[in-house]
Amino acid sequence: MQMGIGEFFLQILFCIGYASILFELGIQLTHLLNKWYPWERSIGKRIAIQLGIHSVITLLLILFFFEVYLSVYFHDDTLFRQVIIIGMILCLLINAVFTAEYFFYKWNDASVKSLELERLSNQAQLDVLKLQLDPHFLFNNLSAAISFIEDEPKIAINFMTKLVSIYRYMLSNKTQHIISLRDELDFIKGYLFLYQTRYGDSIKVEIGELAFAHKYGVPPLTLQLLIENAIKHNMFSLDQPLTIQIYFTNEELLSVKNNKSPRLHKENGLQMGLKNIEQRYLLLNKKVPATIDDIDFFTVEIPLIKLRDQE
C-alpha cells in the first residue's frame, strides 16, 4: 500500500515536471527561433520548424528519462506510449499558444497603426482644407480682380474665371487620393495665371517636356502646395524674379525647383505644405518626396504614382 502511494505521488510530480519542462522548452525555443527564423519570413514554415524541433527534443527527453532515470519505477510499455502521446499533444497545444500570441501582437500592432494612419489622414485633410480656404489667398486675388475691373475688364473677367475654376478643382478633388499628373498640370497653369497676372514677370515658371504625364499621378494639390511654399519662402521682383522649374528627373520622378532669395521674416506654417505632402505619400504607402536644399536652389523630387489604367 505504501509503495502504491509513493508511486502515485511520484507520477504526480512527474506529470507536473513533465509539463513544466515542455512549456519552458517551448518558451526558449520561441525566443531562439525569433532571432534565427522570425515569423515574418514564413508563418507556415516557422510553425512547422518550431513544432518539429519541439517534438524531436520532447521525444529525446522522454527516451532519456525513461531509459536512464525512470526505468526503475516505470516498466509499463503502455505508460511509455501514453507519455509520448501526451507529450505530442502538449507540443501541439504549446505551439498553438505561441502562434496565437504572435497573431495577437500582430493584430494589436495593426490596430495601433490603423488608428495612427487614420489620425494622420484626418490631419492631412484638415491641413489641405486650411490651405484651400486660406482667406489671404482669396482676399488678395479678389482685391487684384477689383483693381482690374475699371481699367482692364477683360483681364478681370479672365482672372475671376480662373479663380472660380481653381476653387472648383480644389473642392471637387479634396477626397481623391491620386489624380492624373496631366490634370494637376492643367490646374497649376490656371493657378499660376493668378500670380503672374498680379506680379507679372516677377514670377517665371518653366514646365519642361512631360511626355509621360498621362501615365502617372500625384496626390491632389501637390504641385500647388510646392509652388505656394516657393512663393512664401522667397522675395522676388522684376530685377530678381522667382523662377520655378517643373521637369522630369526620370520617368518616375518629377522635380520642382526654384531659385532661393529667402524672406527676412519667415511666415508661420512655412513647412506645412511639405509635411502635408509627406503624410499623404505615407498614407499611400509610397516613397516620400526628397528635398535638396543648397545655397542657390531648393528642389523637391516627387515620386510619381503609376495610374492603374496604364499598367
Short mmCIF file of N, CA, C and O in Angstrom, two decimals, residues 231-279:
data_model
loop_
_atom_site.label_atom_id
_atom_site.label_comp_id
_atom_site.label_asym_id
_atom_site.label_seq_id
_atom_site.Cartn_x
_atom_site.Cartn_y
_atom_site.Cartn_z
N ILE A 231 6.70 80.55 -53.18
CA ILE A 231 6.32 81.97 -53.16
C ILE A 231 6.39 82.53 -51.74
O ILE A 231 6.84 83.66 -51.52
N LYS A 232 5.97 81.73 -50.76
CA LYS A 232 6.01 82.19 -49.36
C LYS A 232 7.44 82.26 -48.83
O LYS A 232 7.74 83.10 -47.98
N HIS A 233 8.31 81.40 -49.31
CA HIS A 233 9.68 81.36 -48.82
C HIS A 233 10.52 82.55 -49.29
O HIS A 233 11.44 82.97 -48.60
N ASN A 234 10.24 83.01 -50.51
CA ASN A 234 11.21 83.87 -51.18
C ASN A 234 10.68 85.26 -51.51
O ASN A 234 9.48 85.46 -51.71
N MET A 235 11.64 86.19 -51.58
CA MET A 235 11.36 87.52 -52.11
C MET A 235 11.59 87.48 -53.62
O MET A 235 12.41 86.70 -54.11
N PHE A 236 10.88 88.34 -54.37
CA PHE A 236 11.06 88.37 -55.82
C PHE A 236 10.66 89.74 -56.35
O PHE A 236 9.86 90.46 -55.74
N SER A 237 11.23 90.09 -57.48
CA SER A 237 10.95 91.37 -58.14
C SER A 237 11.27 91.22 -59.61
O SER A 237 11.75 90.17 -60.06
N LEU A 238 11.02 92.28 -60.40
CA LEU A 238 11.34 92.22 -61.82
C LEU A 238 12.83 92.05 -62.04
O LEU A 238 13.26 91.38 -63.00
N ASP A 239 13.64 92.65 -61.16
CA ASP A 239 15.09 92.54 -61.30
C ASP A 239 15.60 91.17 -60.83
O ASP A 239 16.58 90.65 -61.35
N GLN A 240 14.93 90.62 -59.82
CA GLN A 240 15.33 89.33 -59.29
C GLN A 240 14.09 88.42 -59.21
O GLN A 240 13.51 88.22 -58.14
N PRO A 241 13.68 87.91 -60.35
CA PRO A 241 12.44 87.11 -60.38
C PRO A 241 12.60 85.75 -59.68
O PRO A 241 13.70 85.23 -59.55
N LEU A 242 11.48 85.22 -59.25
CA LEU A 242 11.42 83.86 -58.74
C LEU A 242 11.17 82.93 -59.92
O LEU A 242 10.17 83.06 -60.62
N THR A 243 12.10 82.02 -60.15
CA THR A 243 11.97 81.09 -61.28
C THR A 243 11.68 79.69 -60.74
O THR A 243 12.46 79.14 -59.95
N ILE A 244 10.56 79.13 -61.18
CA ILE A 244 10.16 77.79 -60.75
C ILE A 244 10.22 76.87 -61.97
O ILE A 244 9.62 77.17 -63.01
N GLN A 245 10.94 75.78 -61.83
CA GLN A 245 11.08 74.81 -62.93
C GLN A 245 10.38 73.51 -62.53
O GLN A 245 10.57 72.99 -61.43
N ILE A 246 9.59 72.98 -63.47
CA ILE A 246 8.92 71.69 -63.27
C ILE A 246 9.35 70.78 -64.41
O ILE A 246 9.11 71.09 -65.58
N TYR A 247 9.97 69.65 -64.06
CA TYR A 247 10.51 68.78 -65.12
C TYR A 247 10.67 67.36 -64.59
O TYR A 247 10.71 67.11 -63.37
N PHE A 248 10.77 66.41 -65.53
CA PHE A 248 11.02 65.01 -65.17
C PHE A 248 12.51 64.83 -64.88
O PHE A 248 13.36 65.13 -65.72
N THR A 249 12.83 64.31 -63.69
CA THR A 249 14.21 63.90 -63.40
C THR A 249 14.47 62.58 -64.12
O THR A 249 15.53 62.36 -64.69
N ASN A 250 13.52 61.69 -64.03
CA ASN A 250 13.48 60.48 -64.84
C ASN A 250 12.01 60.13 -65.04
O ASN A 250 11.14 60.91 -64.65
N GLU A 251 11.72 58.99 -65.62
CA GLU A 251 10.33 58.68 -65.97
C GLU A 251 9.41 58.60 -64.76
O GLU A 251 8.21 58.85 -64.88
N GLU A 252 9.95 58.29 -63.59
CA GLU A 252 9.10 58.10 -62.42
C GLU A 252 9.38 59.12 -61.32
O GLU A 252 9.00 58.92 -60.17
N LEU A 253 10.03 60.23 -61.67
CA LEU A 253 10.37 61.23 -60.67
C LEU A 253 10.20 62.63 -61.27
O LEU A 253 10.78 62.94 -62.31
N LEU A 254 9.39 63.46 -60.62
CA LEU A 254 9.14 64.83 -61.07
C LEU A 254 9.81 65.80 -60.11
O LEU A 254 9.68 65.67 -58.89
N SER A 255 10.55 66.76 -60.65
CA SER A 255 11.24 67.74 -59.82
C SER A 255 10.59 69.11 -59.92
O SER A 255 10.19 69.53 -61.01
N VAL A 256 10.47 69.78 -58.78
CA VAL A 256 10.02 71.17 -58.72
C VAL A 256 11.16 71.96 -58.08
O VAL A 256 11.49 71.75 -56.91
N LYS A 257 11.76 72.86 -58.86
CA LYS A 257 12.98 73.54 -58.43
C LYS A 257 12.79 75.05 -58.53
O LYS A 257 12.22 75.56 -59.50
N ASN A 258 13.26 75.77 -57.51
CA ASN A 258 13.19 77.23 -57.56
C ASN A 258 14.48 77.85 -57.01
O ASN A 258 15.16 77.25 -56.16
N ASN A 259 14.83 79.01 -57.55
CA ASN A 259 15.96 79.74 -57.01
C ASN A 259 15.60 80.32 -55.64
O ASN A 259 14.43 80.51 -55.32
N LYS A 260 16.61 80.58 -54.83
CA LYS A 260 16.37 81.00 -53.45
C LYS A 260 16.74 82.47 -53.24
O LYS A 260 17.81 82.92 -53.65
N SER A 261 15.81 83.17 -52.61
CA SER A 261 16.04 84.53 -52.13
C SER A 261 15.20 84.68 -50.86
O SER A 261 14.13 85.29 -50.89
N PRO A 262 15.65 84.09 -49.76
CA PRO A 262 14.81 83.94 -48.56
C PRO A 262 14.29 85.27 -48.02
O PRO A 262 14.98 86.29 -48.03
N ARG A 263 13.05 85.23 -47.58
CA ARG A 263 12.45 86.39 -46.92
C ARG A 263 13.14 86.63 -45.58
O ARG A 263 13.61 85.69 -44.93
N LEU A 264 13.18 87.88 -45.15
CA LEU A 264 13.81 88.22 -43.88
C LEU A 264 13.00 87.67 -42.71
O LEU A 264 13.55 87.23 -41.71
N HIS A 265 11.67 87.71 -42.85
CA HIS A 265 10.79 87.22 -41.79
C HIS A 265 10.00 86.03 -42.34
O HIS A 265 9.19 86.19 -43.26
N LYS A 266 10.23 84.87 -41.77
CA LYS A 266 9.53 83.68 -42.23
C LYS A 266 8.09 83.69 -41.74
O LYS A 266 7.81 84.09 -40.62
N GLU A 267 7.18 83.21 -42.62
CA GLU A 267 5.77 83.14 -42.25
C GLU A 267 5.50 81.91 -41.39
O GLU A 267 6.23 80.93 -41.43
N ASN A 268 4.43 81.99 -40.59
CA ASN A 268 4.03 80.85 -39.77
C ASN A 268 3.57 79.70 -40.67
O ASN A 268 2.97 79.91 -41.71
N GLY A 269 3.83 78.49 -40.23
CA GLY A 269 3.37 77.31 -41.01
C GLY A 269 4.12 77.13 -42.30
O GLY A 269 3.58 76.63 -43.28
N LEU A 270 5.41 77.55 -42.30
CA LEU A 270 6.18 77.53 -43.53
C LEU A 270 6.33 76.13 -44.12
O LEU A 270 6.30 75.94 -45.33
N GLN A 271 6.48 75.11 -43.25
CA GLN A 271 6.70 73.74 -43.72
C GLN A 271 5.41 72.92 -43.80
O GLN A 271 5.46 71.73 -44.06
N MET A 272 4.26 73.56 -43.58
CA MET A 272 3.01 72.80 -43.54
C MET A 272 2.72 72.11 -44.86
O MET A 272 2.25 70.97 -44.88
N GLY A 273 3.03 72.77 -45.98
CA GLY A 273 2.77 72.18 -47.29
C GLY A 273 3.59 70.92 -47.51
O GLY A 273 3.07 69.89 -47.96
N LEU A 274 4.89 70.96 -47.19
CA LEU A 274 5.75 69.80 -47.38
C LEU A 274 5.33 68.65 -46.46
O LEU A 274 5.30 67.49 -46.88
N LYS A 275 5.00 68.96 -45.22
CA LYS A 275 4.56 67.91 -44.29
C LYS A 275 3.25 67.28 -44.76
O LYS A 275 3.04 66.08 -44.62
N ASN A 276 2.39 68.12 -45.30
CA ASN A 276 1.11 67.62 -45.81
C ASN A 276 1.34 66.59 -46.93
O ASN A 276 0.73 65.51 -46.95
N ILE A 277 2.24 66.92 -47.85
CA ILE A 277 2.56 66.02 -48.97
C ILE A 277 3.18 64.73 -48.45
O ILE A 277 2.82 63.63 -48.88
N GLU A 278 4.12 64.84 -47.53
CA GLU A 278 4.78 63.66 -46.97
C GLU A 278 3.77 62.73 -46.29
O GLU A 278 3.83 61.51 -46.46
N GLN A 279 2.85 63.29 -45.53
CA GLN A 279 1.84 62.49 -44.84
C GLN A 279 0.97 61.73 -45.83
O GLN A 279 0.65 60.56 -45.63
#
